[in-house]
GROMACS .gro file of C-alpha atoms in nm:
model
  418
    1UNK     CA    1   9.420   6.486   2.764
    2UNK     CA    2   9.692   6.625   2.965
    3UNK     CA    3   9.509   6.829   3.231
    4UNK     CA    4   9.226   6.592   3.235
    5UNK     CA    5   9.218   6.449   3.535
    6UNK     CA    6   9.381   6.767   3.686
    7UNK     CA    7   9.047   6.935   3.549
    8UNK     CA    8   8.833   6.661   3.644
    9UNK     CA    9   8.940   6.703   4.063
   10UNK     CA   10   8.902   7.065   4.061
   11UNK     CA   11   8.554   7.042   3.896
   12UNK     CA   12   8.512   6.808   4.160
   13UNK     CA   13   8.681   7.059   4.457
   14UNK     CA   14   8.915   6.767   4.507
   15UNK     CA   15   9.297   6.850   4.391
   16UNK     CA   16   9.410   6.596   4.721
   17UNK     CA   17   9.736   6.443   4.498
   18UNK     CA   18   9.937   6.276   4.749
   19UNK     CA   19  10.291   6.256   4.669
   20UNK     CA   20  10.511   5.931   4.611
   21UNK     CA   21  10.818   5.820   4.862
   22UNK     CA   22  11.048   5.826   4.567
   23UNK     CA   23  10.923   6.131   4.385
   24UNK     CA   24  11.075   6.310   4.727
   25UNK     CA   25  11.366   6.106   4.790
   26UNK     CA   26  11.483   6.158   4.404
   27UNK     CA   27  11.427   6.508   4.469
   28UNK     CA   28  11.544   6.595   4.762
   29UNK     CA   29  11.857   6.392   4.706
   30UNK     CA   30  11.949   6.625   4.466
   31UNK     CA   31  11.968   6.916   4.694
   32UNK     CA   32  12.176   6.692   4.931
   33UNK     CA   33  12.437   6.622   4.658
   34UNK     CA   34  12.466   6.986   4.558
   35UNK     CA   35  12.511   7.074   4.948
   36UNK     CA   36  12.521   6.814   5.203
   37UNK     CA   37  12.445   7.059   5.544
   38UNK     CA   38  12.137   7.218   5.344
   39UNK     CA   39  11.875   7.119   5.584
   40UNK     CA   40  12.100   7.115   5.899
   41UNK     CA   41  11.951   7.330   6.179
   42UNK     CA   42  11.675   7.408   5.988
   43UNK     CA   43  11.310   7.411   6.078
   44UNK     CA   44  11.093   7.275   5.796
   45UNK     CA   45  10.753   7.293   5.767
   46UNK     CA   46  10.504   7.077   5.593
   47UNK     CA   47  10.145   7.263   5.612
   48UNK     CA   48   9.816   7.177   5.431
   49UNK     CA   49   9.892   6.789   5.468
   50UNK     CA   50   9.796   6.482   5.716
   51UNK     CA   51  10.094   6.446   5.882
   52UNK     CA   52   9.987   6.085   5.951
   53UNK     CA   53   9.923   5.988   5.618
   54UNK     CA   54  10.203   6.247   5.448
   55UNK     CA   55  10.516   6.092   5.250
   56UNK     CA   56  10.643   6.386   5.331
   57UNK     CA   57  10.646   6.361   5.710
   58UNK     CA   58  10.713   6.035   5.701
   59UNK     CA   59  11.035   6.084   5.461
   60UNK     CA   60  11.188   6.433   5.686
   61UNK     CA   61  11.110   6.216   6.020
   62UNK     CA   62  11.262   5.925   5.912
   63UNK     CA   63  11.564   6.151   5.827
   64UNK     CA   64  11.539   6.379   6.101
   65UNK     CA   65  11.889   6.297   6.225
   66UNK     CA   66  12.032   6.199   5.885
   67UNK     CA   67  11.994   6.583   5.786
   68UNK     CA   68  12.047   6.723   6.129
   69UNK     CA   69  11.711   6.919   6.133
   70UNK     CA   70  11.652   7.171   6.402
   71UNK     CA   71  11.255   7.110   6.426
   72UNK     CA   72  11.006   6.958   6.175
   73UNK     CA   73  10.675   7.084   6.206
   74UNK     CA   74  10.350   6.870   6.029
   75UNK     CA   75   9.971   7.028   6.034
   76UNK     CA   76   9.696   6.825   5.896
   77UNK     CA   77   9.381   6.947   5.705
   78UNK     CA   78   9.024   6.971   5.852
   79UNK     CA   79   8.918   6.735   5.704
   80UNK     CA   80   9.119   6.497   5.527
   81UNK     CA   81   8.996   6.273   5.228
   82UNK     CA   82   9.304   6.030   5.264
   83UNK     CA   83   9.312   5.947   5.622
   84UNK     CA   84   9.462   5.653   5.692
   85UNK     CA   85   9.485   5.535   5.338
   86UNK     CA   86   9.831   5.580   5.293
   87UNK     CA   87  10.104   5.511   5.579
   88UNK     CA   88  10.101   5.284   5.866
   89UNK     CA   89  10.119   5.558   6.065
   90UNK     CA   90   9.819   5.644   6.277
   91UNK     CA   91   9.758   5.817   6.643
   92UNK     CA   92   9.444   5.603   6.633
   93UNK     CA   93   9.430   5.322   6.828
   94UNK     CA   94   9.161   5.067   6.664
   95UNK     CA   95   9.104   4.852   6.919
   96UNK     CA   96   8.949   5.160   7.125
   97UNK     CA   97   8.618   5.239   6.958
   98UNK     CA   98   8.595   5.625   6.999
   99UNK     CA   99   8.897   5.621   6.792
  100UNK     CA  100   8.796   5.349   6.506
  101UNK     CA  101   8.528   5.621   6.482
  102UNK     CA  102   8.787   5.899   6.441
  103UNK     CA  103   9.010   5.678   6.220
  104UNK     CA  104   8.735   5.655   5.975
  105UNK     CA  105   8.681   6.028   5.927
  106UNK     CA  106   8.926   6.294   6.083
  107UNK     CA  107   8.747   6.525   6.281
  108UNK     CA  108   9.012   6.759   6.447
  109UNK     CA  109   9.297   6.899   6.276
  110UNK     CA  110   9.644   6.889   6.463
  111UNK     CA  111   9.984   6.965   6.430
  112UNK     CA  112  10.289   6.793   6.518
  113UNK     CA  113  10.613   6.944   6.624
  114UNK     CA  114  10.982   6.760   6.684
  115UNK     CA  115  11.300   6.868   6.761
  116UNK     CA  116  11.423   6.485   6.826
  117UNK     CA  117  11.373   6.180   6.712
  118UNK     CA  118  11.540   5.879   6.936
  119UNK     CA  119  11.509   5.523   6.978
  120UNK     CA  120  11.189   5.604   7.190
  121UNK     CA  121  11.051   5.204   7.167
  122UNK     CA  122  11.451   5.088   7.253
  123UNK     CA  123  11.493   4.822   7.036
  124UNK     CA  124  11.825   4.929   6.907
  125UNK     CA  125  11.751   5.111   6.585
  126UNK     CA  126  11.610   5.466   6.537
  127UNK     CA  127  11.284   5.469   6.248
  128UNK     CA  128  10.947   5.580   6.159
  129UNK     CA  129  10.823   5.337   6.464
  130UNK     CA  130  11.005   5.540   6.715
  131UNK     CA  131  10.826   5.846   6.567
  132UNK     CA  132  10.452   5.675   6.578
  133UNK     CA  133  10.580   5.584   6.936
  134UNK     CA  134  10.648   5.880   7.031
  135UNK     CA  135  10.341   6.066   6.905
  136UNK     CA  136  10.103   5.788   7.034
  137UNK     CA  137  10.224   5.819   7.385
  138UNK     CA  138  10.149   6.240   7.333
  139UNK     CA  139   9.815   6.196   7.251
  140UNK     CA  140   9.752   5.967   7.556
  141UNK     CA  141   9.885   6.278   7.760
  142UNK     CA  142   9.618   6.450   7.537
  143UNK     CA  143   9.352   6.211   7.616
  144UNK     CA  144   9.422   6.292   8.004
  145UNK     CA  145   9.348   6.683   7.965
  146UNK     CA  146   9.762   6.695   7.963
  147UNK     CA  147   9.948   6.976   7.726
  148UNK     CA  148  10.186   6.855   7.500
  149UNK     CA  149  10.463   7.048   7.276
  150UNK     CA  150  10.462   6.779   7.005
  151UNK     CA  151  10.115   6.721   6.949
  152UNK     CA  152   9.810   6.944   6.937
  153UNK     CA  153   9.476   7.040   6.781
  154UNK     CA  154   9.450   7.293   6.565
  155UNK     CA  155   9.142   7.514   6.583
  156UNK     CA  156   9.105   7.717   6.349
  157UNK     CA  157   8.987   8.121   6.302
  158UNK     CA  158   8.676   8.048   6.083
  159UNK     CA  159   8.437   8.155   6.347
  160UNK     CA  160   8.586   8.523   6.304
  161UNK     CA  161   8.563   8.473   5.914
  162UNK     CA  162   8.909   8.321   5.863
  163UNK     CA  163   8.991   7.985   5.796
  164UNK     CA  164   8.943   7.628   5.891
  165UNK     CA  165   9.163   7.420   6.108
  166UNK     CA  166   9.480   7.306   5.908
  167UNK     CA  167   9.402   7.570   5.648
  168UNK     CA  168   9.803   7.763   5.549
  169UNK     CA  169   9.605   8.066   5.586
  170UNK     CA  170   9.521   8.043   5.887
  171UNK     CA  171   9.634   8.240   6.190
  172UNK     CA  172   9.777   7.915   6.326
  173UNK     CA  173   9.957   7.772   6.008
  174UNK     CA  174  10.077   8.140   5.939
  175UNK     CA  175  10.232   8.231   6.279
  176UNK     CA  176  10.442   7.828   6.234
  177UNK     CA  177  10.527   7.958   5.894
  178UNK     CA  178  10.686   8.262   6.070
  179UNK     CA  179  10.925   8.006   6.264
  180UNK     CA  180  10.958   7.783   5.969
  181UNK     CA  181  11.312   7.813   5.739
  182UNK     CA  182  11.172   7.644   5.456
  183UNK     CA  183  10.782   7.491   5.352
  184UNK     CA  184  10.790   7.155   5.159
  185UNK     CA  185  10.480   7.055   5.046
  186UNK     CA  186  10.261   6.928   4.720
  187UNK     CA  187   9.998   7.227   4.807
  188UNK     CA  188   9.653   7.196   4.622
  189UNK     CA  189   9.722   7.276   4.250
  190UNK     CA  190   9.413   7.507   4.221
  191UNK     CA  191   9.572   7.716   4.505
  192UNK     CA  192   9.894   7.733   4.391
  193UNK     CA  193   9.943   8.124   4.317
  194UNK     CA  194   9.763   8.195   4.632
  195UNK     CA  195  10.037   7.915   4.857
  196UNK     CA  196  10.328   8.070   4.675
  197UNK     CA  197  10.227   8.398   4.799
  198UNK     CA  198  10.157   8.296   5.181
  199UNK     CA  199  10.477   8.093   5.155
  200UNK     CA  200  10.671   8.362   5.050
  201UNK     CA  201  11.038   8.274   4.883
  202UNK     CA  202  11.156   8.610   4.904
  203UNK     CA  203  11.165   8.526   5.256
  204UNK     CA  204  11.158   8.195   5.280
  205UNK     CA  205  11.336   7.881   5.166
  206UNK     CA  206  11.078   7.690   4.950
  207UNK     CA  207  11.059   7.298   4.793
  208UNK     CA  208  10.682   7.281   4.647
  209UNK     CA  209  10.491   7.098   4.368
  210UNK     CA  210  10.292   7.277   4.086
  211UNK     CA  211  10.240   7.231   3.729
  212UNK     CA  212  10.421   7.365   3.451
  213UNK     CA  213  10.179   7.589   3.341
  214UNK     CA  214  10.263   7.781   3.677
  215UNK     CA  215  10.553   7.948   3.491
  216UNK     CA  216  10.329   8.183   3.319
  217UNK     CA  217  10.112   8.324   3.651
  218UNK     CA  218  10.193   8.701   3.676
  219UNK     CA  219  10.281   8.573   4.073
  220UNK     CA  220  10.548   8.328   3.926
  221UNK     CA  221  10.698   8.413   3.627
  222UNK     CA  222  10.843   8.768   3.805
  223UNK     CA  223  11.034   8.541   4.094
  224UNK     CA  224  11.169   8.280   3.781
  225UNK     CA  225  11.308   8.544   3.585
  226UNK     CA  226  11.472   8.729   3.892
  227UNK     CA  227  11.611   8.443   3.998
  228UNK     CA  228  11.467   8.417   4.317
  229UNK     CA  229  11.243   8.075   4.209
  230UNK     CA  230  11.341   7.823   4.001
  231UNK     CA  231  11.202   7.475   3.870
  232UNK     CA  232  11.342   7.180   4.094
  233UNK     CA  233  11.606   6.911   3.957
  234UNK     CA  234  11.347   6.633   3.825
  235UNK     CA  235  11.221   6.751   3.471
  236UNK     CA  236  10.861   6.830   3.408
  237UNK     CA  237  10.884   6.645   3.082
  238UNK     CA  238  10.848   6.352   3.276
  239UNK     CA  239  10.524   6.390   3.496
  240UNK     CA  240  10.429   6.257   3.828
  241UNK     CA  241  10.203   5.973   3.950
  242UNK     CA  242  10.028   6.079   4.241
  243UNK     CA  243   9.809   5.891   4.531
  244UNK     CA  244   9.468   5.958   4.490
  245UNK     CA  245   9.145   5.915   4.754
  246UNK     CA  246   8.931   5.641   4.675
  247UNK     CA  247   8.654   5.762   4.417
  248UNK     CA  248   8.871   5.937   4.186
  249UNK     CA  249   8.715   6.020   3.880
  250UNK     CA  250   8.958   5.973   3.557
  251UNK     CA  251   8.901   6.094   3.273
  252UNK     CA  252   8.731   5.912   2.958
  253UNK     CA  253   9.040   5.872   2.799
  254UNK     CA  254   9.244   5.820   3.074
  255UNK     CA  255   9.545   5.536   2.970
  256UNK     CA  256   9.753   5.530   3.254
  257UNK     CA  257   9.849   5.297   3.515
  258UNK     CA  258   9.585   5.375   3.767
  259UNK     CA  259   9.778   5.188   4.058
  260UNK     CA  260  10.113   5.226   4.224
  261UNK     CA  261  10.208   4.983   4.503
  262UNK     CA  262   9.853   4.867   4.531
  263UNK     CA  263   9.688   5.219   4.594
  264UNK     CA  264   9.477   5.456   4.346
  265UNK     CA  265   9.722   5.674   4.126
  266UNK     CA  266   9.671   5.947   3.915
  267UNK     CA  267   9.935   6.075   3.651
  268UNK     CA  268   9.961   6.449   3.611
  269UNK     CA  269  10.187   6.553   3.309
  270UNK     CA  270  10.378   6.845   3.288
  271UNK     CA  271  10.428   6.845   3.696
  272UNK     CA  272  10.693   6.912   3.876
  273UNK     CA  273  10.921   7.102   4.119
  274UNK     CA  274  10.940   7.453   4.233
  275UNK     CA  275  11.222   7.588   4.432
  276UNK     CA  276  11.448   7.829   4.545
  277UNK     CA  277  11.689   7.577   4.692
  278UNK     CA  278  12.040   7.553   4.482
  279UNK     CA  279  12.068   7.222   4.301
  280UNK     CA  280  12.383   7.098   4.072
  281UNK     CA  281  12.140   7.031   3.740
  282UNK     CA  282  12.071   7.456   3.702
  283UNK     CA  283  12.424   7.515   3.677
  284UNK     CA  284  12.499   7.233   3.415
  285UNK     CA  285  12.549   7.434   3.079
  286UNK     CA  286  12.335   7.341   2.766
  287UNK     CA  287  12.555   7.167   2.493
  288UNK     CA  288  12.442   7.346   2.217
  289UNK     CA  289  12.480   7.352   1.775
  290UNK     CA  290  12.547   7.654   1.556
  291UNK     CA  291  12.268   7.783   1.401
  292UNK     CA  292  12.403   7.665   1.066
  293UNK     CA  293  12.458   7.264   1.238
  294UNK     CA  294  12.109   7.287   1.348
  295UNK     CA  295  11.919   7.396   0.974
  296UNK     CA  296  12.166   7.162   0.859
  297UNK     CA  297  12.146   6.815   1.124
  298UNK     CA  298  11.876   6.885   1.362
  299UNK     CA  299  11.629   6.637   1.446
  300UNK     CA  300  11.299   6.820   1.402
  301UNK     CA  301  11.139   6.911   1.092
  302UNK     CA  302  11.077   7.233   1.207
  303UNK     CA  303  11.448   7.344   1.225
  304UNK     CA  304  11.605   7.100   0.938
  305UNK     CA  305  11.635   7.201   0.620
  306UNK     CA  306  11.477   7.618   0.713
  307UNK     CA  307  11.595   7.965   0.803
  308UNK     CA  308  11.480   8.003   1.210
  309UNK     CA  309  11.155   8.242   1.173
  310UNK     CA  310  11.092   8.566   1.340
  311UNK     CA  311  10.800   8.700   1.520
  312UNK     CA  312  10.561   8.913   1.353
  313UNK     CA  313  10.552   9.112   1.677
  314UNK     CA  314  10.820   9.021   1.890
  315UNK     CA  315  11.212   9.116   1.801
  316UNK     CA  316  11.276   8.778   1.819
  317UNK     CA  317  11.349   8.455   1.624
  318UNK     CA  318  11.132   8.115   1.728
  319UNK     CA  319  11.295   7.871   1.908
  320UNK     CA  320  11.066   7.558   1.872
  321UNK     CA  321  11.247   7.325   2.076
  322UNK     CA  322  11.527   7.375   2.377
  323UNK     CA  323  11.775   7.171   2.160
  324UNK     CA  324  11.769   7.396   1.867
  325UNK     CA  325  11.894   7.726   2.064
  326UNK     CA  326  12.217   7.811   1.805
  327UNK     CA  327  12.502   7.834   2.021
  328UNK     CA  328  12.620   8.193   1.805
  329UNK     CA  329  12.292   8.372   1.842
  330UNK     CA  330  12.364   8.679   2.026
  331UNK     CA  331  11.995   8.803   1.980
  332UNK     CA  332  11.668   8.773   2.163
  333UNK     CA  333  11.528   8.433   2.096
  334UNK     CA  334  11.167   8.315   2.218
  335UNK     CA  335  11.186   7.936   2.343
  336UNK     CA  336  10.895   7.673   2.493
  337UNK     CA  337  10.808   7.720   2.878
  338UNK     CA  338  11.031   7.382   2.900
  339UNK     CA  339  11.343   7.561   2.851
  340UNK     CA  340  11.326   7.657   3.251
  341UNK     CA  341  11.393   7.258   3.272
  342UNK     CA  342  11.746   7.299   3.110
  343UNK     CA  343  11.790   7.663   3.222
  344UNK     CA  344  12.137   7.777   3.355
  345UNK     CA  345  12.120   8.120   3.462
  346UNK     CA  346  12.483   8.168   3.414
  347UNK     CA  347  12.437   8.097   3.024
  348UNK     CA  348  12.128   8.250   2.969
  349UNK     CA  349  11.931   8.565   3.088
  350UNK     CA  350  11.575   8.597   3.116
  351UNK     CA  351  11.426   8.903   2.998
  352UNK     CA  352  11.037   8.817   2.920
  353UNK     CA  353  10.774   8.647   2.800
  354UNK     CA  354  10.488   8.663   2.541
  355UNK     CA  355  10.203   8.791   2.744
  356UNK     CA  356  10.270   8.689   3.074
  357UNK     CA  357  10.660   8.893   3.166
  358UNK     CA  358  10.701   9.221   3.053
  359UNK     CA  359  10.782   9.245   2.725
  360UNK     CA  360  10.491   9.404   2.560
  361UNK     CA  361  10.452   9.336   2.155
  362UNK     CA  362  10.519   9.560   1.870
  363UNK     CA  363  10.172   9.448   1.704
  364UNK     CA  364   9.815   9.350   1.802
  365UNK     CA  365   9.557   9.125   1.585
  366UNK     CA  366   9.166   9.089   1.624
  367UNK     CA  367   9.021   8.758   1.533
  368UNK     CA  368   8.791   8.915   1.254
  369UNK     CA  369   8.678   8.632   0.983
  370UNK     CA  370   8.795   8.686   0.675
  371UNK     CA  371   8.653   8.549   0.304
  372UNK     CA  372   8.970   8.388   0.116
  373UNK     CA  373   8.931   8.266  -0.226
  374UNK     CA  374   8.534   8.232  -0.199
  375UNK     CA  375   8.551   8.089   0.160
  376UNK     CA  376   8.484   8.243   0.510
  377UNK     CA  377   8.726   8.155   0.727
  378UNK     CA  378   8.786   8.240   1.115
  379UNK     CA  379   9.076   8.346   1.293
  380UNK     CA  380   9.248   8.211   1.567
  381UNK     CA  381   9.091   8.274   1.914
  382UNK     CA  382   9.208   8.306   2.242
  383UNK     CA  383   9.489   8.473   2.414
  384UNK     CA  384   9.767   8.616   2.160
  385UNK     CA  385  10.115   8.557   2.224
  386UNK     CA  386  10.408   8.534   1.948
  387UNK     CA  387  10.292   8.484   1.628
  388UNK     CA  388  10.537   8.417   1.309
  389UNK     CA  389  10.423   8.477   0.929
  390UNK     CA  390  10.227   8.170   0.755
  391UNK     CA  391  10.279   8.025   0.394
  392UNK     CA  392   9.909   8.086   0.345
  393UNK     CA  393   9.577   8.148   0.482
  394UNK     CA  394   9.455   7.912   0.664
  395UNK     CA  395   9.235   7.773   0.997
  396UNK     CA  396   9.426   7.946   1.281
  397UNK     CA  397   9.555   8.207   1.122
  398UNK     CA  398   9.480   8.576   1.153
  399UNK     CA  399   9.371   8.782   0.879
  400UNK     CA  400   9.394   9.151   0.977
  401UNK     CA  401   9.764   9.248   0.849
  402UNK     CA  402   9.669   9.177   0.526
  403UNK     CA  403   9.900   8.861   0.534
  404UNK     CA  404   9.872   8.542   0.747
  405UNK     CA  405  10.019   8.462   1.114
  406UNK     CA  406   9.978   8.237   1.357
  407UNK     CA  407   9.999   8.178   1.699
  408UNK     CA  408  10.251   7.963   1.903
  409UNK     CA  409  10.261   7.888   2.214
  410UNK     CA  410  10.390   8.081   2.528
  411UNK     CA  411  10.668   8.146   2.504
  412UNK     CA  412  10.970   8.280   2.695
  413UNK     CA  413  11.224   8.573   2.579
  414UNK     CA  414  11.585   8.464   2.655
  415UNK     CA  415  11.956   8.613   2.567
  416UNK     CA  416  12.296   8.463   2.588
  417UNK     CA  417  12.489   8.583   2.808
  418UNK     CA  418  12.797   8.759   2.714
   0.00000   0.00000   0.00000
């Protein structure tokens, strides 16, 4: 049931999660305590969204000043499935029919660009109202055949086989990427390897959402253990509740709150952030038991009361849970992908994973059936990570060592650090 509805949109070539005010200001407040001036002169860029509709324009511009930003740059999509469903932000003015039209269904793609935000309507207080001020009396230049440097269409290159208008790869979106110091964005989950690439955070400073299962991409998993990308301050254990366009289709067994402040919501689990911004949580060191305290007190039945197994082809022992890493291990131990949650890389060091780093395994299985005491039984299928020795034979198990093993989930290999 987890990926359900994350399954269900991209079956339906709509992965359009819009992302919560407080999911970003819990987020990005953590970046802020860790280092107050970390935006400040910065240009940020937010491609692949509405910037009328966007939480996260409407969050940097209402903070524009707050975190002394250099430029904030927005692009919308052509076309977008949200519009107007979101903010109370429009550049459409409904009392003017061509644009009730255009409110209804965006036709043009644009992109907005500031480098100030003042009390433009001069009431005495500098908001979000001074922004949609601002931007509504640019498009009226617009509307007169004037050029503006705030507001513009975007066209596009998809005439010469590119991309559409608002699309990141785009010629357009590219060449403000090239200005850009850092990309914040919730980019479409089923283009997430692809955005990672185009954004770049060898080069650039990035803040993006993705789900957990990210870790393991060949295009990922490299950056995480070199330490040049790392999962964001709020935990993936927790999952996200995202804005949804009208007509979502949930899943059958979908049990969720389908609502948040009155508008559609999805919850993804196992979502969160992905960053190479420096926050105060990655540096907090895991408080940790001996390996003897955890067989002896731990919590999960797994652990309690049994000697920590070892891979069948890995040199490593299984870690089934982040809490039951023993604190006087000074060997390779293979631990859930929700470790990175809890991960300080001045404690631990990353050196693989099963399958998907580059640690390659000492032994290989087939999924052959096998007859066991008068019955035919099959082997586990599917991708082969770390597997650890079984009591007995049994479903999941394979056969072809001439004792049992099974499969665990991916896992990541990890070292103490001296």
């Amino acid at each position: 049931m987890a990926n359900a509805n994350l399954t269900n949109a991209r079956k339906a070539k709509n992965d359009e999660f819009y992302t919560q005010w407080s999911d970003i200001e819990k987020e990005v407040n953590a970046y802020l305590e860790f280092d107050e001036n970390v935006f400040r002169d910065k240009t940020i860029l937010l491609p692949a969204d509405d910037p009328f509709e966007s939480n996260f324009f409407k969050y940097f511009a209402t903070h524009f000043n707050d975190f002394g930003l250099k430029k904030l740059i927005a692009t919308s999509y052509d076309p977008s499935p949200i519009v107007n469903t979101q903010l109370e932000l429009s550049l459409f003015d409904d009392n003017n029919e061509q644009d009730v039209g255009m409110t209804r269904k965006i036709s043009r793609a644009y992109r907005i660009e500031l480098t100030d935000v003042s009390d433009f309507d001069e009431n005495g207080r500098i908001n979000i109202d001074d922004v949609e001020a601002k931007l509504l009396a640019e498009k009226k230049h617009i509307d007169k055949g004037k050029k503006s440097k705030i507001l513009g269409y975007l066209t596009g290159d998809e005439s010469v086989g590119g991309y559409s208008a608002g699309d990141f790869r785009s010629a357009e979106v590219t060449k403000l990427r090239d200005e850009a110091d850092m990309i914040i964005t919730n980019p479409p989950f089923s283009l997430f390897r692809e955005f990672l690439s185009w954004a770049n955070p060898l080069e650039k400073r990035i803040l993006v959402i993705g789900n957990m299962n990210a870790i393991t991409y060949k295009e990922v998993f490299p950056l995480i253990k070199d330490n040049k990308l790392w999962i964001g301050a709020t935990n993936f254990n927790v999952g996200m509740y995202f804005y949804v366009p009208e007509g979502f289709q949930y899943s059958k067994t979908y049990k969720f709150d389908r609502e948040k402040n009155g508008k559609p919501a999805n919850r993804v689990p196992g979502t969160g952030w992905f960053t190479n911004i420096d926050h105060g949580r990655r540096h907090q060191p895991l408080s940790l038991m001996t390996m003897e305290d955890n067989i002896k007190f731990s919590k999960h039945t797994q652990v309690q009361g049994r000697e920590y197994d070892k891979y069948d082809n890995y040199d490593a022992i299984e870690i089934p849970y982040t809490d039951s890493i023993p604190s006087d291990y000074d060997g390779v131990m293979g631990v859930p992908i929700s470790f990175l949650d809890k991960y300080n890389p001045d404690q631990f060091e990353i050196l693989g994973g099963d399958g998907f780093g580059d640690t390659p395994p000492t032994k290989t299985y087939s999924h052959k059936a096998k007859v066991v005491d008068g019955k035919r039984m099959k082997s586990q299928t599917g991708t082969m990570g770390a597997v650890i020795r079984q009591d007995a034979f049994g479903k999941g198990t394979f056969f072809d060592v001439g004792y049992p093993v099974k499969a665990v989930y991916k896992r990541i290999f990890i070292k103490k650090r001296s």
